[in-house]
Short mmCIF file of C-alpha atoms and ligand atoms in Angstrom, two decimals:
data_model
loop_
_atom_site.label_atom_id
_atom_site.label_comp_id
_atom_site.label_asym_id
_atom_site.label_seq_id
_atom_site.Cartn_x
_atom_site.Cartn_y
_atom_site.Cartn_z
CA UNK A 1 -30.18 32.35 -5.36
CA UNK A 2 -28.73 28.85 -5.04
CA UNK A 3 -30.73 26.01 -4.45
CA UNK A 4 -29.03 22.92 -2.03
CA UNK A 5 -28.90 20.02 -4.18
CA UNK A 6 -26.69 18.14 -1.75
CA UNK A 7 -25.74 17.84 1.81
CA UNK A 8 -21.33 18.29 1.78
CA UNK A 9 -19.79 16.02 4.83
CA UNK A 10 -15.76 17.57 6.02
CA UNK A 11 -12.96 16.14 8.01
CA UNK A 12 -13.92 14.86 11.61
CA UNK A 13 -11.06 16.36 13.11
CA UNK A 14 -9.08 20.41 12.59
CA UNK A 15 -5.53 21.37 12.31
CA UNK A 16 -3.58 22.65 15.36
CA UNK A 17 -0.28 23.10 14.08
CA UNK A 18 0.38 23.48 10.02
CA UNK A 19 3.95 22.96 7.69
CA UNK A 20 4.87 25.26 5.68
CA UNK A 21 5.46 24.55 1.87
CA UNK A 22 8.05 25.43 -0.47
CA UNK A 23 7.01 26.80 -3.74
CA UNK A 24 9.47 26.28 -6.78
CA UNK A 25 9.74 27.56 -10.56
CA UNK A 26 9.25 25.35 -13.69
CA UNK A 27 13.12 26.17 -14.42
CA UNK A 28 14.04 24.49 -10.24
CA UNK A 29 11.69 21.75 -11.00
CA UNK A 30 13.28 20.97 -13.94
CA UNK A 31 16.86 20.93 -12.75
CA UNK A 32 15.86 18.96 -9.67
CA UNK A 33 14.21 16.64 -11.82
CA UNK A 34 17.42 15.88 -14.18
CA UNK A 35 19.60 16.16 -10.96
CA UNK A 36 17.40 12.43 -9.42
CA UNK A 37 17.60 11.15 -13.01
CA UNK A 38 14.02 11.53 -13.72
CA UNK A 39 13.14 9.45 -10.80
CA UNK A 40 10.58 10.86 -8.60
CA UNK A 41 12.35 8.65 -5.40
CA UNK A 42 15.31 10.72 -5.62
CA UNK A 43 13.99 14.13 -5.85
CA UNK A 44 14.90 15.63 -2.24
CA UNK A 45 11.48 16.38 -0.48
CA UNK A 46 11.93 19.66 0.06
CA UNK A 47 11.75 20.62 -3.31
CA UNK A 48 7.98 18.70 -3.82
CA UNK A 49 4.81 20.99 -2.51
CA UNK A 50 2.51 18.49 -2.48
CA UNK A 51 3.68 14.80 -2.10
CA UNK A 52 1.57 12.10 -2.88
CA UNK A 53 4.50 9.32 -3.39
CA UNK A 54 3.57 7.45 -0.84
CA UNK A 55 0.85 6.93 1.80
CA UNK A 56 3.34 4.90 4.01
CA UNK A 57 4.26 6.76 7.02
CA UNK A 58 3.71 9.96 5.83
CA UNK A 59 0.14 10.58 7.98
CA UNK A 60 -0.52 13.32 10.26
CA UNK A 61 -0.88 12.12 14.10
CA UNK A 62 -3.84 12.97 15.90
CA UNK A 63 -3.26 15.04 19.53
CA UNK A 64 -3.83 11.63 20.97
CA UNK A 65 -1.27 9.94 19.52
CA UNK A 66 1.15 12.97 20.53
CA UNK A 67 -0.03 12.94 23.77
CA UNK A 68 0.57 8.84 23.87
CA UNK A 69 4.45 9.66 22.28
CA UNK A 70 5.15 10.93 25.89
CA UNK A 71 3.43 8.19 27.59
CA UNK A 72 6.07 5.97 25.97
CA UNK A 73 7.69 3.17 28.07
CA UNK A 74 11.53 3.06 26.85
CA UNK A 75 11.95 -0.08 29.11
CA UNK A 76 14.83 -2.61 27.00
CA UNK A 77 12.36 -5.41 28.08
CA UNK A 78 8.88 -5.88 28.81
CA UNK A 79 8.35 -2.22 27.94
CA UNK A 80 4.61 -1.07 29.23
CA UNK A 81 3.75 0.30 25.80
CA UNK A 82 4.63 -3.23 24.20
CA UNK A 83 1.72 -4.42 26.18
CA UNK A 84 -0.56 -1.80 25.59
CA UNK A 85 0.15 -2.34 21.46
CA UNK A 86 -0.08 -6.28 21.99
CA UNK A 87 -3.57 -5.48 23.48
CA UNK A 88 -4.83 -3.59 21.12
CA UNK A 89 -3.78 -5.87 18.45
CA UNK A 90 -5.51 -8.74 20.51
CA UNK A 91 -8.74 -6.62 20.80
CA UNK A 92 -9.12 -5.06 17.95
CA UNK A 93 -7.67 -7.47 14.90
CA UNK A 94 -8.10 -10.55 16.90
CA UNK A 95 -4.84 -12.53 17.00
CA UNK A 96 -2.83 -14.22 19.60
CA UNK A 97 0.57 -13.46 19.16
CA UNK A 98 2.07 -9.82 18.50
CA UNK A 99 5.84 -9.33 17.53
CA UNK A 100 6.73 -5.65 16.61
CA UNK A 101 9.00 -4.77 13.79
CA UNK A 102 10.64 -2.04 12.40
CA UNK A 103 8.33 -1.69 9.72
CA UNK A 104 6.43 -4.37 7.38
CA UNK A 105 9.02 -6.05 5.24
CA UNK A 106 10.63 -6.71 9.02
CA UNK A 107 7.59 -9.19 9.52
CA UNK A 108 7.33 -10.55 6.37
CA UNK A 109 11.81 -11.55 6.24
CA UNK A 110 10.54 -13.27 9.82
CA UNK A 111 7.72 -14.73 8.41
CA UNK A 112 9.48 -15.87 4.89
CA UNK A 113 12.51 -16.79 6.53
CA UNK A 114 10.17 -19.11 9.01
CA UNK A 115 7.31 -20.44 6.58
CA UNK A 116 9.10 -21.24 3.38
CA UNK A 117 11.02 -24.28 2.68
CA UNK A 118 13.80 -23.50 -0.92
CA UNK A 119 11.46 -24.70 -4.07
CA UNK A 120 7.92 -23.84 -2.40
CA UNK A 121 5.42 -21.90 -4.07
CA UNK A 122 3.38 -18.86 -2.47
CA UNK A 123 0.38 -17.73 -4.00
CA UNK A 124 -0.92 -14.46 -3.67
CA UNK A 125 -3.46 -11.67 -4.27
CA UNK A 126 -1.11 -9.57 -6.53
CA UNK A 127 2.51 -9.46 -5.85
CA UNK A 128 3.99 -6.46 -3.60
CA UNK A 129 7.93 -5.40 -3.76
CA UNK A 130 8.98 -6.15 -0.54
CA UNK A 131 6.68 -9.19 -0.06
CA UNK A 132 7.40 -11.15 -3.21
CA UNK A 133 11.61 -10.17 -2.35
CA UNK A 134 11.55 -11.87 0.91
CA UNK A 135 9.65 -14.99 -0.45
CA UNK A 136 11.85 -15.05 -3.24
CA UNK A 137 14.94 -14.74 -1.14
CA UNK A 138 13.83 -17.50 0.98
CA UNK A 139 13.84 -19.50 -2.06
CA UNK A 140 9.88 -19.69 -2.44
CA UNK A 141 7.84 -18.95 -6.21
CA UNK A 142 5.61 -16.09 -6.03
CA UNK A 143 2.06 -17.43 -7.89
CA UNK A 144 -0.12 -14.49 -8.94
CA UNK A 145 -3.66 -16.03 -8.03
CA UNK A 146 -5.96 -12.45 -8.14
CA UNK A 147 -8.89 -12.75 -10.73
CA UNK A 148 -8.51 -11.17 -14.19
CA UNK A 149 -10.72 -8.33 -13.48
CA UNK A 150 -7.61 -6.79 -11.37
CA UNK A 151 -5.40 -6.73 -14.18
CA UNK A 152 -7.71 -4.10 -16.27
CA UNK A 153 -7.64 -0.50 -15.03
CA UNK A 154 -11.15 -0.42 -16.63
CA UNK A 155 -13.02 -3.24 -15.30
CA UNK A 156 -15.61 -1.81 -12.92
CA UNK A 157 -15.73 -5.33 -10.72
CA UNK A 158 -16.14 -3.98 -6.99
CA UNK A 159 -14.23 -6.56 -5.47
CA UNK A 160 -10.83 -6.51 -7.93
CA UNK A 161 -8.83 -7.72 -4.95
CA UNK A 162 -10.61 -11.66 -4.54
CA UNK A 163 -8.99 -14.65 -5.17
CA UNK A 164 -9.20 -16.57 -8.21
CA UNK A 165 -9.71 -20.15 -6.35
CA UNK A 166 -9.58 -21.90 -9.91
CA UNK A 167 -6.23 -20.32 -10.30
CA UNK A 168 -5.27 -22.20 -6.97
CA UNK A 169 -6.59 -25.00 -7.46
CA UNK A 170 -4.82 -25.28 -10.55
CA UNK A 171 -1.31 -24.67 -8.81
CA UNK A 172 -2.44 -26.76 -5.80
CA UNK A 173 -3.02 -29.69 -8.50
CA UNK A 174 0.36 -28.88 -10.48
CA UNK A 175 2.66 -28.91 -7.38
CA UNK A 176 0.74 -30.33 -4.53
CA UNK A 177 -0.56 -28.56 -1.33
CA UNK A 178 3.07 -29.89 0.96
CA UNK A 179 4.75 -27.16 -1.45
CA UNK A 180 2.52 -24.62 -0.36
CA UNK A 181 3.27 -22.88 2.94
CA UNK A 182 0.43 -20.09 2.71
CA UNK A 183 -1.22 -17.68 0.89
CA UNK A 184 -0.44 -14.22 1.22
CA UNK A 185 -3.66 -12.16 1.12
CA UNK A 186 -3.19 -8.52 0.92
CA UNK A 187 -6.85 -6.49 1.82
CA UNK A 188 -7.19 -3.65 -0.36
CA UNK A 189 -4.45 -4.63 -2.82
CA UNK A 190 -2.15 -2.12 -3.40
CA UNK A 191 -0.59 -3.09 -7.09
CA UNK A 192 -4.18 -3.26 -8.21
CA UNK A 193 -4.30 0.37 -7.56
CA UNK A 194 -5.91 -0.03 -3.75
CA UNK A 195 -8.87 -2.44 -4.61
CA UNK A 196 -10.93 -4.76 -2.04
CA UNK A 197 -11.21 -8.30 -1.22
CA UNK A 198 -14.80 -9.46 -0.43
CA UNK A 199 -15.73 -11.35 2.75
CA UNK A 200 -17.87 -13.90 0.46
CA UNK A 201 -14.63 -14.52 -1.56
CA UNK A 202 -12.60 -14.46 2.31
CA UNK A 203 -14.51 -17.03 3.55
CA UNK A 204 -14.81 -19.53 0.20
CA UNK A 205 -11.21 -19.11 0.38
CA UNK A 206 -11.09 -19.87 4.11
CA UNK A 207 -12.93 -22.80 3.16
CA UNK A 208 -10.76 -23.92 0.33
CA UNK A 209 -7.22 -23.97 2.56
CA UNK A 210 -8.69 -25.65 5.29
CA UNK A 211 -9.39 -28.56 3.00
CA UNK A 212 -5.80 -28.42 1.67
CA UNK A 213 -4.18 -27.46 4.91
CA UNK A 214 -2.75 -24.84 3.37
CA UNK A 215 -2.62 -21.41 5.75
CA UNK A 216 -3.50 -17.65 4.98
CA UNK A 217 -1.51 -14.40 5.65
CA UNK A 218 -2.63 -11.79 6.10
CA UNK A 219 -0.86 -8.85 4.29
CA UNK A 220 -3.58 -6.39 6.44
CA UNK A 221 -1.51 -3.38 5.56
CA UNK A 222 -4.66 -1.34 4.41
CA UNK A 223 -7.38 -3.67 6.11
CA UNK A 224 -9.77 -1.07 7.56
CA UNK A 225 -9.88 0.87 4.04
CA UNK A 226 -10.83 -2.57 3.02
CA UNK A 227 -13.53 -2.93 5.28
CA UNK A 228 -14.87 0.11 4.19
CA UNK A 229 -15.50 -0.49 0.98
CA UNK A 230 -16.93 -4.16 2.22
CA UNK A 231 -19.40 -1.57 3.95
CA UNK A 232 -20.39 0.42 1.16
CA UNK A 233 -20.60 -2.44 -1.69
CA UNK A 234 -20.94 -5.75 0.10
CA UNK A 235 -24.41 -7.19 0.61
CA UNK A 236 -25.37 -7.74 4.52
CA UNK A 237 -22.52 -4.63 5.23
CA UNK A 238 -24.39 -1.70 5.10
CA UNK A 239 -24.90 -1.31 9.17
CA UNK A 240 -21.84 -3.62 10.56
CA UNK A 241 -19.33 -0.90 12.19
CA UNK A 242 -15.81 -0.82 10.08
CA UNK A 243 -13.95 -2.08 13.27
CA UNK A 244 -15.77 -5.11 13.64
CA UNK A 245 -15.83 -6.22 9.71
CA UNK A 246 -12.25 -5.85 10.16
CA UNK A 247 -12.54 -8.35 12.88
CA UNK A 248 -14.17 -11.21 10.71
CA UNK A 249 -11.69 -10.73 8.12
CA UNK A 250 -8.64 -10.91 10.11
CA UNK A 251 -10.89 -13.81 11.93
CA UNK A 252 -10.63 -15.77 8.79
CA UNK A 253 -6.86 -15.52 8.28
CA UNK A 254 -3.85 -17.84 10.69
CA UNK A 255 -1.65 -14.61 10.89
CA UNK A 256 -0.84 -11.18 9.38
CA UNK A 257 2.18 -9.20 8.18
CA UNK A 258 1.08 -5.15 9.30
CA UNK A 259 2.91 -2.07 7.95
CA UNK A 260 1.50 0.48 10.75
CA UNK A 261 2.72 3.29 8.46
CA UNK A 262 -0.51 2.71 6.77
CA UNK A 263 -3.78 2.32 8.12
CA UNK A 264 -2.47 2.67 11.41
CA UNK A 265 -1.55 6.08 11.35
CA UNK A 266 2.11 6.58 12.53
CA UNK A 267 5.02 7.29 11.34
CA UNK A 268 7.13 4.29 11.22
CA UNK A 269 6.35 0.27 13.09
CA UNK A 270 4.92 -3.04 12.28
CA UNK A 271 4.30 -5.90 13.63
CA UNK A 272 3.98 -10.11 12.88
CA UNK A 273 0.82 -11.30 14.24
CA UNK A 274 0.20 -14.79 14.48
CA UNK A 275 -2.41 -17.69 15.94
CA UNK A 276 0.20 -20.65 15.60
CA UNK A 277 2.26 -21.04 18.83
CA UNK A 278 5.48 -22.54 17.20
CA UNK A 279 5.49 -20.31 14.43
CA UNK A 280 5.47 -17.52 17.06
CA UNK A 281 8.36 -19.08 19.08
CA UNK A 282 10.66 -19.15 16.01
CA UNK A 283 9.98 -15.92 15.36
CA UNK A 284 10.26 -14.78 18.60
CA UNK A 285 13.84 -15.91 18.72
CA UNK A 286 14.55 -14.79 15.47
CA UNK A 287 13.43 -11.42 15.23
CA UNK A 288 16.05 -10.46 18.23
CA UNK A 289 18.95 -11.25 15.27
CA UNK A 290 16.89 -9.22 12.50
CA UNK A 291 15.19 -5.96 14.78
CA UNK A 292 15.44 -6.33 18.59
CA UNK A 293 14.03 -8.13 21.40
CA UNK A 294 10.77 -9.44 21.29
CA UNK A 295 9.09 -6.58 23.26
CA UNK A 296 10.38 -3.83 20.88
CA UNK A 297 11.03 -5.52 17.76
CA UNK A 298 13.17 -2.46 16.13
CA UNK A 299 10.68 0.41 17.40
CA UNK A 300 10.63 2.98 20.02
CA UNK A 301 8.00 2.79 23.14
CA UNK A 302 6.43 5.55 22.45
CA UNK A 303 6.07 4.51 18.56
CA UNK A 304 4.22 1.26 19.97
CA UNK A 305 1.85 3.79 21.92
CA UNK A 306 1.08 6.13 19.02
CA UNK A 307 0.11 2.49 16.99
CA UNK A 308 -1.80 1.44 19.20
CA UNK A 309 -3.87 4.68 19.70
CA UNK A 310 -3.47 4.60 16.00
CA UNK A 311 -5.03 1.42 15.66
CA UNK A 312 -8.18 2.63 17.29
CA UNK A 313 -8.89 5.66 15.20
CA UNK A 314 -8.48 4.28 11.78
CA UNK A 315 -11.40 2.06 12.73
CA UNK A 316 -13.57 4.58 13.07
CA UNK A 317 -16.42 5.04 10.29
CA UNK A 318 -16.20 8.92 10.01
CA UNK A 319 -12.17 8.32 9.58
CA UNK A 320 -12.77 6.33 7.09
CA UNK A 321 -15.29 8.40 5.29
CA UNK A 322 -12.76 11.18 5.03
CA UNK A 323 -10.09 9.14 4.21
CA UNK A 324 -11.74 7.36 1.26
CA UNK A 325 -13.80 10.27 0.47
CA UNK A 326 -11.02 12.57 -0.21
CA UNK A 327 -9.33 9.39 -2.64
CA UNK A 328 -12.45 9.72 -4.14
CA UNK A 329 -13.33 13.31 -4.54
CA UNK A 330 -9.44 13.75 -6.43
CA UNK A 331 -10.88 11.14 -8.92
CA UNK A 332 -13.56 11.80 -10.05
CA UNK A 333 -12.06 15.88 -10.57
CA UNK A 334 -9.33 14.10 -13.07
CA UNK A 335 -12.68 12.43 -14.69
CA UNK A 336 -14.22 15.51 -14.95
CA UNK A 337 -10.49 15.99 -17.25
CA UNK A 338 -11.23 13.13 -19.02
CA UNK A 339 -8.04 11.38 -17.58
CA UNK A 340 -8.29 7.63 -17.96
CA UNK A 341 -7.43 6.43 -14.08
CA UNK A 342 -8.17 3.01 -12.52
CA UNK A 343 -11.90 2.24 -11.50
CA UNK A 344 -13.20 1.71 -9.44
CA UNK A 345 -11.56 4.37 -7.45
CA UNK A 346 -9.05 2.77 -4.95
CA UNK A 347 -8.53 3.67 -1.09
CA UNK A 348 -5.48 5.11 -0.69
CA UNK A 349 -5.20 6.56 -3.92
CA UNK A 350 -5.61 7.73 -7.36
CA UNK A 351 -3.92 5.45 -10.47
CA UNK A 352 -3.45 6.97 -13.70
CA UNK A 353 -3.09 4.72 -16.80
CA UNK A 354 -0.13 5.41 -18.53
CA UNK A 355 -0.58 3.26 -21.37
CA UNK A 356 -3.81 5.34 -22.12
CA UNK A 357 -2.60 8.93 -21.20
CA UNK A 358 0.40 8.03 -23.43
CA UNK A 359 -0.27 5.84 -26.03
CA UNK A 360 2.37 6.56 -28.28
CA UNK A 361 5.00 5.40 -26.12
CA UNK A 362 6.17 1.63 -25.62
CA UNK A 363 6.42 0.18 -22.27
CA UNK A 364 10.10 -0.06 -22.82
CA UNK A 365 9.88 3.74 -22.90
CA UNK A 366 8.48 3.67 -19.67
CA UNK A 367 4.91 5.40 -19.90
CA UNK A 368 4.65 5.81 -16.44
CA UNK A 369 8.14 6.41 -15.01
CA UNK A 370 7.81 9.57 -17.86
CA UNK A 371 4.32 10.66 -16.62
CA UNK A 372 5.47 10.91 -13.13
CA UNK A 373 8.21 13.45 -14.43
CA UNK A 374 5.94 15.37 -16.51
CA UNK A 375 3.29 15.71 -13.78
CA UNK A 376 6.42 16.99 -11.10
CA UNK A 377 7.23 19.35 -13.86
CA UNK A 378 4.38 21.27 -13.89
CA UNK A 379 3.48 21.59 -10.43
CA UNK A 380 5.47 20.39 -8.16
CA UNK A 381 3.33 17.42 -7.45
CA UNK A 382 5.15 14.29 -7.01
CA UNK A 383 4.18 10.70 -7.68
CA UNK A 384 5.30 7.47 -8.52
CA UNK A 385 6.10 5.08 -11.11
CA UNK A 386 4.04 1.61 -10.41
CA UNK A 387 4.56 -0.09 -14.26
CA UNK A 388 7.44 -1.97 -15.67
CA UNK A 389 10.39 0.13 -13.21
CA UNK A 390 8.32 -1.24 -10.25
CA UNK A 391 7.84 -4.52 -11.40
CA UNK A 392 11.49 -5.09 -11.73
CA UNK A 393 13.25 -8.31 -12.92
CA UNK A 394 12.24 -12.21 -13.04
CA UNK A 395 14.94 -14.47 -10.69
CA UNK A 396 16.55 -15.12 -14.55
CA UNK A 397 17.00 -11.71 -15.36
CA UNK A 398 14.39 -11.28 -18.04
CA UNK A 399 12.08 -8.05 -17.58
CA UNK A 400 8.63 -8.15 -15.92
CA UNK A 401 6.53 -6.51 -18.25
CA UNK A 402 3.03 -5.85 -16.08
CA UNK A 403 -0.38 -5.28 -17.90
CA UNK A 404 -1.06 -2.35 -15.94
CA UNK A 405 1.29 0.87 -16.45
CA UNK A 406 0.26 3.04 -13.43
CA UNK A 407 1.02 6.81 -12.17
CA UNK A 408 0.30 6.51 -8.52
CA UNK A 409 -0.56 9.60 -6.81
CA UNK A 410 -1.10 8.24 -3.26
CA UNK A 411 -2.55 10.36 -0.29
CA UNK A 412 -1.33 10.67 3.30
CA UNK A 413 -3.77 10.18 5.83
CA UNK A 414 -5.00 13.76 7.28
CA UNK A 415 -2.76 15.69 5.34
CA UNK A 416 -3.69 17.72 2.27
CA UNK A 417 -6.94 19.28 1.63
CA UNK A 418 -9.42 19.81 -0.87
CA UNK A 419 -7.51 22.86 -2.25
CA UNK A 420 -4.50 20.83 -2.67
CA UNK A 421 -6.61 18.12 -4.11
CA UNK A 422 -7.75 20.92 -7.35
CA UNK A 423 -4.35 21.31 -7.69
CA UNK A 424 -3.18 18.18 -8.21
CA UNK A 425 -6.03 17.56 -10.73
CA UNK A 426 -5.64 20.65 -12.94
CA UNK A 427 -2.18 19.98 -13.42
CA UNK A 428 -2.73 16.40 -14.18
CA UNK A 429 -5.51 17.99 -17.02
CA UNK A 430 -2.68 20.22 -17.98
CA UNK A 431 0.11 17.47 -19.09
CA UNK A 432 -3.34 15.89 -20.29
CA UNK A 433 -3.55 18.55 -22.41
CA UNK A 434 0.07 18.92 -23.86
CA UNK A 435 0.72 14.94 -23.74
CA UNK A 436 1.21 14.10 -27.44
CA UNK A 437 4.29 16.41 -26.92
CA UNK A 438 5.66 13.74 -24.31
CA UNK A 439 8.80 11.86 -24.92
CA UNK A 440 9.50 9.10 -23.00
CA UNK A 441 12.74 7.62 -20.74
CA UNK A 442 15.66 5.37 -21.32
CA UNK A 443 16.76 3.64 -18.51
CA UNK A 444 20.80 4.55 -17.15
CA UNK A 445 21.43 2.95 -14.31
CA UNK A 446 19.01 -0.13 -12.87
CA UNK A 447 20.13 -1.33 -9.03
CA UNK A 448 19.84 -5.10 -8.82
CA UNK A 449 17.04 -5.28 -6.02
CA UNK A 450 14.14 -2.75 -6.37
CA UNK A 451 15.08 -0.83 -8.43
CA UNK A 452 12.48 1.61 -8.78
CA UNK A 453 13.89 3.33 -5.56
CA UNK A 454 17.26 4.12 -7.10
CA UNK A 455 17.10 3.80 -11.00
CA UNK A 456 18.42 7.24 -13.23
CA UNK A 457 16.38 7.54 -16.48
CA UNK A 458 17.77 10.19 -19.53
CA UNK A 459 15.16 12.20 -21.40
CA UNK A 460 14.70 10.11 -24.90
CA UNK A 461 15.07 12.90 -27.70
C1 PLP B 1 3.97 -0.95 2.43
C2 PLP B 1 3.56 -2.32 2.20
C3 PLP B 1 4.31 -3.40 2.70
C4 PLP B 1 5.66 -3.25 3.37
O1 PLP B 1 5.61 -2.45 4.49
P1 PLP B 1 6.79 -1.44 4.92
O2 PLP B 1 6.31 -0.87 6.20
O3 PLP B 1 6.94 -0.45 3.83
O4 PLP B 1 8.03 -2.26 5.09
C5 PLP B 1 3.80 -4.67 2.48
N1 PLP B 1 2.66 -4.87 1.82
C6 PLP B 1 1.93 -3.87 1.31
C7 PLP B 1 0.68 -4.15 0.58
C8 PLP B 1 2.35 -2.56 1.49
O5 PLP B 1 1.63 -1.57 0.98
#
């Protein structure tokens, strides 16, 4: 008879209604796969079972977020359900002024196009795609300022997302603070495989720009999975309620850039938040050229009601338990594998280490890009590339060539379930198993922005 050695903790919430799944053949998969040119992007969905490309916009709404969809107020102006998301975002993350957009990148073209003067430098906490492109194209340097410890997958540092304030105050003393708009600080860094930012590190760094007059942003795409772990590994944490450390930290930050399709639950929607009245005002007249008008910003009304019921329940502890704990629970079954992924385990998902699971490749054979194809192969489990492909090309043409050569297999919020989650790991084991049999990629056709969405790869032979 079985003893209990431990206590198991589940889902708060059950399913109501459930999609059904398409199961496909090694020979479909592999015919799919050459038909999207190796590229995981272009593989139509309907032809994945289990999809763990992205994490954006793919959750599962909770009844009260349906129920909120028909509450919507479809009002050109003033809609009622801008007012209701405006609130929330004034209760619950603490800033002033709310404009939606159609999704994240929408806020951070406003904010870019607003903030940066043509030669200015933005730091940040590890680049992202979008964000670096629209500082870029509004003729700003991106400055990677994240500490060293984010750049290796093995580093067990609990905090890989902080700041490296030397590493600022060594670009603040090369070009002067005036060139300097902001920082860009992203909680739970997604490039460095989901890791944290500390509030000790927040508020040194809070301390730091004031000084220099320089202002932070708030990339707070993933902020309450941030808090979380801030919770579980910060000192002082261990009984302050998720919602209100994500409070402080937005507390500590002049404005924020928010990709809803996150942490926030929905579908699709963002939204610029800022404390500075002027910078609001421009981008309040601005955003009606880019999105919409200022009270709908490029989204439905009842999109801004399902955020900001959204909002709410991804700051609940037990929502963040599951959520995390099913990140976790995925990676430490590929450990039990022996497959070399990031640590510490990230919050929105699991990242593989190409370089490691295939060492006999060269980055220019794209370890990662060719992992993601292998790993679609065998199950119909589809990831994606986050290595040289995503990294993409310097503004003079030369290649990127990131330290870390990731497989990211990313989970939607509320979706899959532990079953699919020993799936996903046993065929990861079973490439594992087979992978000095891999050959990698050669790139065939590379878009000029981004290209990891739209990029055809051959098989090398
Ligand atoms: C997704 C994401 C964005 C951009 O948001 P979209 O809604 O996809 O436009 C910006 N920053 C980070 C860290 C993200 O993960």
């Amino acid at each position: 008879m079985a003893k209990i050695t431990k206590r198991s903790w589940a889902e708060p919430y059950r399913m109501k209604m459930v999609e059904l799944l398409k199961v496909t053949t090694r020979p479909q998969r592999l015919k799919a796969l050459k038909e999207a040119g190796f590229n995981t992007f272009l593989l139509p969905a309907e032809d994945v079972y289990i999809d763990l490309l992205t994490d954006s916009g793919t959750n599962a709404m909770s009844d009260q977020q349906w129920s909120a969809f028909m509450t919507g107020d479809e009002a050109y102006a003033g809609s009622k359900s801008y007012y209701r998301m405006e609130k929330t975002i004034q209760d619950y993350y603490g800033y002033k002024y709310i404009i939606p957009t159609h999704q994240g990148r929408g806020a951070e073209h406003l904010l870019s196009k607003i903030m940066i003067k043509k030669g200015d430098y933005v730091p940040g906490n590890m680049y992202f795609t979008t964000t670096r492109l629209h500082q870029e194209l509004a003729g700003a340097k991106f400055v990677d300022v994240i500490i060293d410890e984010a750049h290796d997958p093995n580093n067990p540092f609990p905090f890989k997302g902080n700041v490296d304030i030397n590493k600022l105050d060594a670009l603040v003393k090369k070009v002067g603070a005036s060139k300097i708009p902001y920082i860009c600080v992203a909680t739970n860094v997604n490039m460095a495989g989901g890791q944290p930012i500390s509030l000790a590190n927040l508020k040194e760094l809070r301390k730091y720009t004031k000084k220099h007059g320089i202002k932070i942003i708030h990339d707070m795409t993933r902020v309450a999975e941030n808090a979380y772990f801030i919770q579980q590994r910060e000192k002082g944490y261990q009984n302050t309620k998720i919602k209100d450390i994500v409070k402080e930290i937005c507390s500590l930050t002049d404005g924020a850039t928010m990709s809803a399709k996150k942490d926030a639950l929905v579908n699709i929607g963002g939204f610029l938040a800022i404390n500075d009245w002027d910078i609001y005002e421009e981008a309040r007249n601005l955003v009606v050229a880019y999105e919409g008008l200022h009270t709908y910003g490029g989204i439905a009304g009842r999109d801004m009601e399902a955020i900001a019921v959204g909002i709410v329940e991804s700051l609940s502890d037990a929502h963040q338990k599951a959520r995390v704990g099913q990140v976790e629970y995925l990676g430490a079954k590929m450990q039990e594998y022996g497959i070399p992924i990031v640590t510490p385990i990230g919050g929105h998902g699991i990242f593989v280490d190409a370089k490691a699971f295939l060492p006999h490749l060269t980055q220019d054979q794209f370890p990662a890009q060719t992992l993601a194809a292998e790993v679609y192969l065998d199950s119909g489990v589809r990831t994606m590339e986050r290595g040289i492909v995503s990294a993409g090309r310097k503004p003079n043409g030369d290649n990127y060539y990131p330290n870390l050569e990731l497989v990211r297999f990313t989970l939607p919020r509320r979706v899959y379930t532990q079953a699919h989650m020993d799936v996903v790991a046993e065929s990861v084991a079973m490439v594992y198993e087979n992978r000095t049999k891999i050959k990698g990629l050669k790139m065939i056709y590379e878009p000029k922005y981004l290209r990891f969405f739209q990029a055809r790869f051959e098989q090398l032979k």
